[in-house]
Amino acid sequence: MASEKTHTDEQTHFRTCNLCEAMCGIVIKHDGKKVFSIKGDKDDPFSKGYICPKATALQDLHEDSDRLRHPVERTANGWKEISWPEALDKVAAGIQSVQKKHGQNAFGVYLGNPNVHNLGGMLTIKHLLTSIKTRSRFSATSIDQLPHHIVSMHLFGHMLRIPVPDVNRTQYMLIIGGNPLASNGSIMTAPNMRQKLKDIKARDGKVVVIDPRRTETADIASEHHFIRPATDVLLLLAMLNEIYLQGYADKARAKNNRAAALAPEIERLADFARDYSAESVAEITGIAAKEIKRLVKEFCEAESSVCYGRMGRLGKSLAY
Ligand code: SF4
């Protein structure tokens, strides 16, 4: 484990933990072979010294006796160590032979978090996948954030135009079905969410959680509303309807009609949501109509507000 004493040949590396998208800055002390300590980098502008236990556990990964340190090949006599060029040639030949025999898409690729949050991976994986020409690509994205991409494509014209909550400047944070204390602020790159949410409350803002479960985030929120599972789409439609009914859409349009330029079809939302009054969804969602109306009023009147959701929520994060 970490040691405070200075070692001969000790070097310090400043790196980014790539285990999740919070991307915390870390300071690694080592001698080229052994890691002496992994700590949060206080000078990192994002994480300011914060890390979660996973970053310190990188040392355990590094030292794990079962960790694969060289390519190996299965032979009749067990595993045999081979060189990287040999391994790469064998993998390339294997891919070619599978695709030749069973078609391009017979070769599947799965990408995990550390690939996606690694600069080298980000620069090279796309080219590798393009040249392999397979549609069988899988990652956590499939169940985690594709709704973000689809909503952004339809609303804003590109799948990567995802509204990202600016937590440091948010006064009203409505979290629907998200638990950023556990996920470390997924799709926000916002390390130390506990402190960030506490800061919102400390500057007289509000954190409201809507979740069927009393999550870690709900525990420190200003308010938590239980919702019947799988009814959040009805709540969102009723809230949208209320935004129009209470005149906030008109006010926003009069102030700045940028939304219409970014999302030309936005006005269709009003028609779509019209049938979903707060009263009509109250019983099924378990949230009283007067509470839904109050939440909309507070959300729209706050100096800066954001609605954040995860795991397939229809609304995902829509900045007002
Ligand atoms: S929150 Fe934890 S796992 Fe995620 S980047 Fe920071 S230290 Fe790594």
Coordinates of C-alpha atoms and ligand atoms in Angstrom, one line a residue:
M1 CA 0.0 0.0 0.0
A2 CA 0.9 3.7 -0.1
S3 CA 4.1 4.7 1.7
E4 CA 5.1 8.3 2.6
K5 CA 8.8 7.7 2.7
T6 CA 10.9 8.8 -0.3
H7 CA 12.5 6.0 -2.2
T8 CA 15.7 5.9 -4.3
D9 CA 14.9 6.4 -8.0
E10 CA 11.4 7.6 -7.1
Q11 CA 9.6 9.2 -10.0
T12 CA 6.3 11.1 -10.0
H13 CA 3.8 10.7 -12.8
F14 CA 0.7 12.9 -13.2
R15 CA -2.0 10.9 -14.9
T16 CA -5.8 10.6 -15.3
C17 CA -7.7 7.7 -13.8
N18 CA -9.4 6.2 -16.8
L19 CA -11.8 3.9 -14.9
C20 CA -14.7 6.1 -15.3
E21 CA -15.6 9.4 -17.1
A22 CA -15.0 11.5 -14.0
M23 CA -11.4 11.3 -15.2
C24 CA -9.8 12.3 -11.8
G25 CA -6.3 13.6 -11.9
I26 CA -3.9 11.2 -10.0
V27 CA -0.3 11.5 -8.8
I28 CA 1.6 8.2 -9.0
K29 CA 4.9 7.7 -7.2
H30 CA 6.9 4.7 -8.4
D31 CA 10.4 3.6 -9.4
G32 CA 9.5 2.2 -12.8
K33 CA 8.7 -1.2 -11.3
K34 CA 6.9 -0.7 -8.0
V35 CA 4.1 1.7 -7.3
F36 CA 4.6 3.5 -4.0
S37 CA 1.5 5.5 -3.8
I38 CA -1.5 6.8 -5.9
K39 CA -3.2 9.9 -4.7
G40 CA -5.6 12.6 -5.9
D41 CA -3.9 15.5 -7.7
K42 CA -4.9 18.7 -5.8
D43 CA -3.9 20.8 -8.8
D44 CA -6.2 19.0 -11.3
P45 CA -8.7 21.7 -12.3
F46 CA -11.6 19.1 -12.5
S47 CA -11.1 16.8 -9.6
K48 CA -9.1 19.1 -7.3
G49 CA -7.6 16.2 -5.4
Y50 CA -10.7 14.0 -5.2
I51 CA -10.4 10.3 -6.1
C52 CA -12.6 7.3 -5.2
P53 CA -11.2 4.0 -3.9
K54 CA -11.0 2.6 -7.4
A55 CA -8.1 4.9 -8.3
T56 CA -6.0 3.6 -5.3
A57 CA -6.9 0.1 -6.4
L58 CA -5.1 0.7 -9.7
Q59 CA -2.0 -0.4 -7.7
D60 CA -3.7 -3.7 -7.0
L61 CA -4.4 -4.2 -10.7
H62 CA -0.8 -3.4 -11.5
E63 CA 0.5 -5.8 -9.0
D64 CA -2.1 -8.6 -9.5
S65 CA -0.1 -11.9 -9.9
D66 CA -2.8 -13.1 -12.4
R67 CA -2.4 -10.0 -14.6
L68 CA -1.5 -10.8 -18.2
R69 CA 1.8 -9.1 -18.8
H70 CA 2.7 -10.6 -22.2
P71 CA 0.7 -12.1 -25.1
V72 CA 0.1 -15.9 -24.6
E73 CA -1.0 -18.6 -26.9
R74 CA -2.9 -21.7 -26.0
T75 CA -0.9 -24.8 -27.1
A76 CA -1.3 -28.5 -26.6
N77 CA 1.2 -28.2 -23.7
G78 CA -0.5 -25.2 -22.0
W79 CA 0.0 -21.4 -22.4
K80 CA 3.1 -20.3 -24.3
E81 CA 4.4 -16.7 -24.1
I82 CA 4.7 -15.1 -27.6
S83 CA 6.0 -11.7 -28.9
W84 CA 3.7 -8.8 -29.6
P85 CA 4.3 -8.8 -33.4
E86 CA 3.6 -12.6 -33.5
A87 CA 0.4 -12.1 -31.4
L88 CA -0.8 -9.2 -33.6
D89 CA -0.2 -11.3 -36.8
K90 CA -2.1 -14.2 -35.3
V91 CA -5.1 -12.0 -34.3
A92 CA -5.2 -10.3 -37.7
A93 CA -5.1 -13.7 -39.4
G94 CA -7.9 -15.0 -37.1
I95 CA -10.1 -12.0 -37.8
Q96 CA -9.6 -12.4 -41.6
S97 CA -10.4 -16.1 -41.5
V98 CA -13.6 -15.7 -39.4
Q99 CA -14.8 -12.8 -41.7
K100 CA -14.0 -14.7 -44.9
K101 CA -15.8 -17.8 -43.7
H102 CA -18.8 -16.3 -42.0
G103 CA -19.1 -12.7 -43.2
Q104 CA -17.9 -9.3 -42.0
N105 CA -20.3 -9.1 -39.0
A106 CA -19.3 -12.5 -37.6
F107 CA -16.5 -10.7 -35.9
G108 CA -17.7 -8.9 -32.7
V109 CA -16.0 -6.2 -30.7
Y110 CA -16.7 -5.2 -27.1
L111 CA -15.3 -1.9 -25.7
G112 CA -15.2 -1.2 -22.0
N113 CA -14.9 2.0 -20.0
P114 CA -11.0 2.2 -19.8
N115 CA -10.8 2.1 -23.7
V116 CA -13.2 5.0 -24.1
H117 CA -11.5 7.2 -21.5
N118 CA -8.0 6.6 -22.8
L119 CA -6.6 9.1 -25.2
G120 CA -4.6 6.5 -27.2
G121 CA -7.8 4.4 -27.4
M122 CA -9.9 7.3 -28.5
L123 CA -7.5 8.2 -31.3
T124 CA -6.9 4.7 -32.7
I125 CA -10.0 2.4 -32.0
K126 CA -12.2 4.2 -34.5
H127 CA -9.7 3.5 -37.3
L128 CA -9.3 -0.1 -36.2
L129 CA -13.1 -0.6 -36.2
T130 CA -13.5 1.2 -39.5
S131 CA -10.9 -1.1 -41.2
I132 CA -12.4 -4.2 -39.6
K133 CA -15.8 -3.3 -41.1
T134 CA -18.0 -5.1 -38.7
R135 CA -21.4 -3.9 -37.5
S136 CA -21.1 -6.2 -34.4
R137 CA -19.8 -3.6 -32.0
F138 CA -20.9 -3.6 -28.4
S139 CA -20.2 -1.5 -25.3
A140 CA -21.8 -0.3 -22.1
T141 CA -23.2 2.5 -24.4
S142 CA -25.8 0.1 -25.7
I143 CA -27.7 0.1 -22.4
D144 CA -26.3 3.2 -20.9
Q145 CA -26.5 6.3 -23.1
L146 CA -27.8 5.5 -26.6
P147 CA -31.0 7.4 -25.7
H148 CA -28.8 10.5 -25.1
H149 CA -27.4 10.1 -28.6
I150 CA -30.8 9.5 -30.3
V151 CA -32.5 12.4 -28.5
S152 CA -29.6 14.7 -29.3
M153 CA -29.7 13.7 -32.9
H154 CA -33.4 14.4 -33.3
L155 CA -33.4 17.5 -31.2
F156 CA -30.1 19.1 -32.0
G157 CA -29.1 17.5 -35.3
H158 CA -26.0 15.5 -34.1
M159 CA -25.7 12.6 -31.7
L160 CA -22.8 14.2 -29.8
R161 CA -24.6 17.5 -29.1
I162 CA -25.5 16.2 -25.6
P163 CA -26.5 18.9 -23.1
V164 CA -24.1 18.5 -20.2
P165 CA -25.1 19.8 -16.8
D166 CA -22.8 22.7 -15.7
V167 CA -23.1 21.6 -12.0
N168 CA -20.8 24.3 -10.7
R169 CA -23.2 27.0 -12.0
T170 CA -26.5 25.1 -11.4
Q171 CA -28.9 26.5 -8.8
Y172 CA -31.7 23.8 -9.3
M173 CA -30.7 20.3 -10.2
L174 CA -33.6 17.9 -10.9
I175 CA -32.3 14.3 -11.0
I176 CA -34.6 11.7 -12.4
G177 CA -33.5 8.1 -12.1
G178 CA -29.9 9.0 -11.8
N179 CA -27.5 8.3 -8.9
P180 CA -24.4 10.5 -9.6
L181 CA -23.0 9.8 -6.1
A182 CA -22.6 6.2 -7.2
S183 CA -21.8 6.7 -10.8
N184 CA -19.4 9.6 -10.2
G185 CA -21.4 12.0 -12.4
S186 CA -21.7 10.0 -15.5
I187 CA -22.1 12.1 -18.7
M188 CA -21.0 15.2 -16.7
T189 CA -17.2 14.6 -16.2
A190 CA -17.8 16.0 -12.7
P191 CA -15.7 14.3 -10.0
N192 CA -16.7 14.5 -6.4
M193 CA -20.5 14.8 -7.0
R194 CA -21.2 14.7 -3.2
Q195 CA -19.3 18.0 -2.7
K196 CA -20.8 19.5 -5.9
L197 CA -24.4 18.7 -4.8
K198 CA -23.7 20.0 -1.3
D199 CA -22.3 23.2 -2.9
I200 CA -25.6 23.7 -4.8
K201 CA -27.5 23.6 -1.5
A202 CA -24.9 25.8 0.3
R203 CA -25.4 28.6 -2.3
D204 CA -29.2 28.4 -1.6
G205 CA -29.9 26.2 -4.6
K206 CA -31.9 23.0 -4.6
V207 CA -31.2 19.4 -5.5
V208 CA -34.4 17.4 -6.2
V209 CA -34.3 13.6 -6.8
I210 CA -37.1 11.6 -8.3
D211 CA -36.4 7.9 -7.9
P212 CA -38.3 4.8 -6.9
R213 CA -35.3 4.0 -4.5
R214 CA -33.8 6.1 -1.7
T215 CA -30.4 6.3 -3.4
E216 CA -27.2 7.7 -2.0
T217 CA -27.9 10.9 -4.0
A218 CA -31.5 11.0 -2.6
D219 CA -30.0 10.9 0.9
I220 CA -28.2 14.2 0.5
A221 CA -30.8 15.9 -1.8
S222 CA -33.0 18.8 -0.7
E223 CA -36.1 16.7 -1.7
H224 CA -36.7 13.2 -2.7
H225 CA -39.9 12.1 -4.4
F226 CA -40.6 8.4 -4.8
I227 CA -42.0 7.5 -8.2
R228 CA -43.6 4.3 -9.3
P229 CA -41.0 2.4 -11.5
A230 CA -41.2 2.8 -15.2
T231 CA -43.6 5.8 -15.1
D232 CA -41.0 8.6 -15.4
V233 CA -42.0 9.1 -19.1
L234 CA -45.5 10.1 -17.9
L235 CA -44.0 12.5 -15.3
L236 CA -41.8 14.1 -17.9
L237 CA -44.7 14.5 -20.3
A238 CA -46.8 16.1 -17.6
M239 CA -44.0 18.4 -16.6
L240 CA -43.5 19.4 -20.3
N241 CA -47.2 20.1 -20.6
E242 CA -47.0 22.3 -17.4
I243 CA -44.1 24.2 -18.9
Y244 CA -46.5 25.2 -21.8
L245 CA -49.6 25.7 -19.5
Q246 CA -47.8 27.9 -17.0
G247 CA -46.5 30.1 -19.8
Y248 CA -42.8 29.3 -19.3
A249 CA -42.3 28.2 -22.9
D250 CA -43.7 31.6 -24.1
K251 CA -41.4 33.5 -21.7
A252 CA -38.3 31.5 -22.9
R253 CA -39.3 32.1 -26.5
A254 CA -39.7 35.8 -25.9
K255 CA -36.3 36.0 -24.1
N256 CA -34.2 33.9 -26.5
N257 CA -35.5 31.9 -29.4
R258 CA -32.3 30.0 -29.8
A259 CA -34.0 26.7 -29.0
A260 CA -36.1 27.1 -32.2
A261 CA -32.9 27.5 -34.2
L262 CA -31.2 24.5 -32.6
A263 CA -34.3 22.3 -32.6
P264 CA -36.7 23.5 -35.3
E265 CA -39.4 20.9 -34.4
I266 CA -39.4 21.7 -30.7
E267 CA -43.0 23.1 -30.9
R268 CA -44.3 19.7 -31.8
L269 CA -43.6 18.8 -28.2
A270 CA -46.5 20.9 -27.0
D271 CA -49.0 18.9 -29.1
F272 CA -47.4 15.7 -28.0
A273 CA -47.6 16.5 -24.3
R274 CA -51.1 18.1 -24.3
D275 CA -53.0 15.0 -23.2
Y276 CA -50.8 14.5 -20.2
S277 CA -52.0 16.7 -17.4
A278 CA -50.5 16.6 -14.0
E279 CA -53.8 15.3 -12.6
S280 CA -53.9 12.5 -15.2
V281 CA -50.5 11.1 -14.3
A282 CA -50.6 11.7 -10.5
E283 CA -52.0 8.4 -9.5
I284 CA -49.9 6.2 -11.8
T285 CA -46.7 8.0 -11.0
G286 CA -47.4 8.3 -7.3
I287 CA -46.5 12.1 -7.4
A288 CA -49.3 14.5 -6.5
A289 CA -50.4 16.9 -9.3
K290 CA -49.7 20.0 -7.0
E291 CA -46.2 18.7 -6.5
I292 CA -45.6 18.2 -10.2
K293 CA -46.8 21.8 -10.8
R294 CA -44.6 23.1 -8.0
L295 CA -41.5 21.3 -9.3
V296 CA -42.1 22.8 -12.8
K297 CA -42.5 26.3 -11.4
E298 CA -39.4 26.0 -9.2
F299 CA -37.4 24.5 -12.1
C300 CA -38.4 27.2 -14.6
E301 CA -38.0 30.1 -12.2
A302 CA -34.6 29.1 -10.8
E303 CA -31.6 31.2 -11.9
S304 CA -30.1 28.2 -13.7
S305 CA -31.7 24.8 -13.7
V306 CA -31.0 21.4 -15.2
C307 CA -32.8 18.1 -15.5
Y308 CA -30.5 15.1 -15.4
G309 CA -31.3 11.4 -15.9
R310 CA -29.6 8.2 -16.7
M311 CA -30.1 4.7 -18.0
G312 CA -32.6 5.0 -20.7
R313 CA -34.6 7.9 -19.4
L314 CA -36.5 9.5 -22.2
G315 CA -35.6 13.0 -21.2
K316 CA -32.0 12.4 -20.2
S317 CA -30.4 15.7 -19.6
L318 CA -32.3 18.7 -20.9
A319 CA -31.0 22.1 -19.9
Y320 CA -33.8 24.7 -19.5
Ligands
SF4_1 S1 -14.3 8.7 -9.7 FE1 -12.9 7.0 -9.2 S2 -13.0 5.6 -10.9 FE2 -13.8 7.5 -11.6 S3 -12.1 8.6 -12.5 FE3 -12.3 9.3 -10.4 S4 -10.9 8.0 -9.2 FE4 -11.2 7.0 -11.2

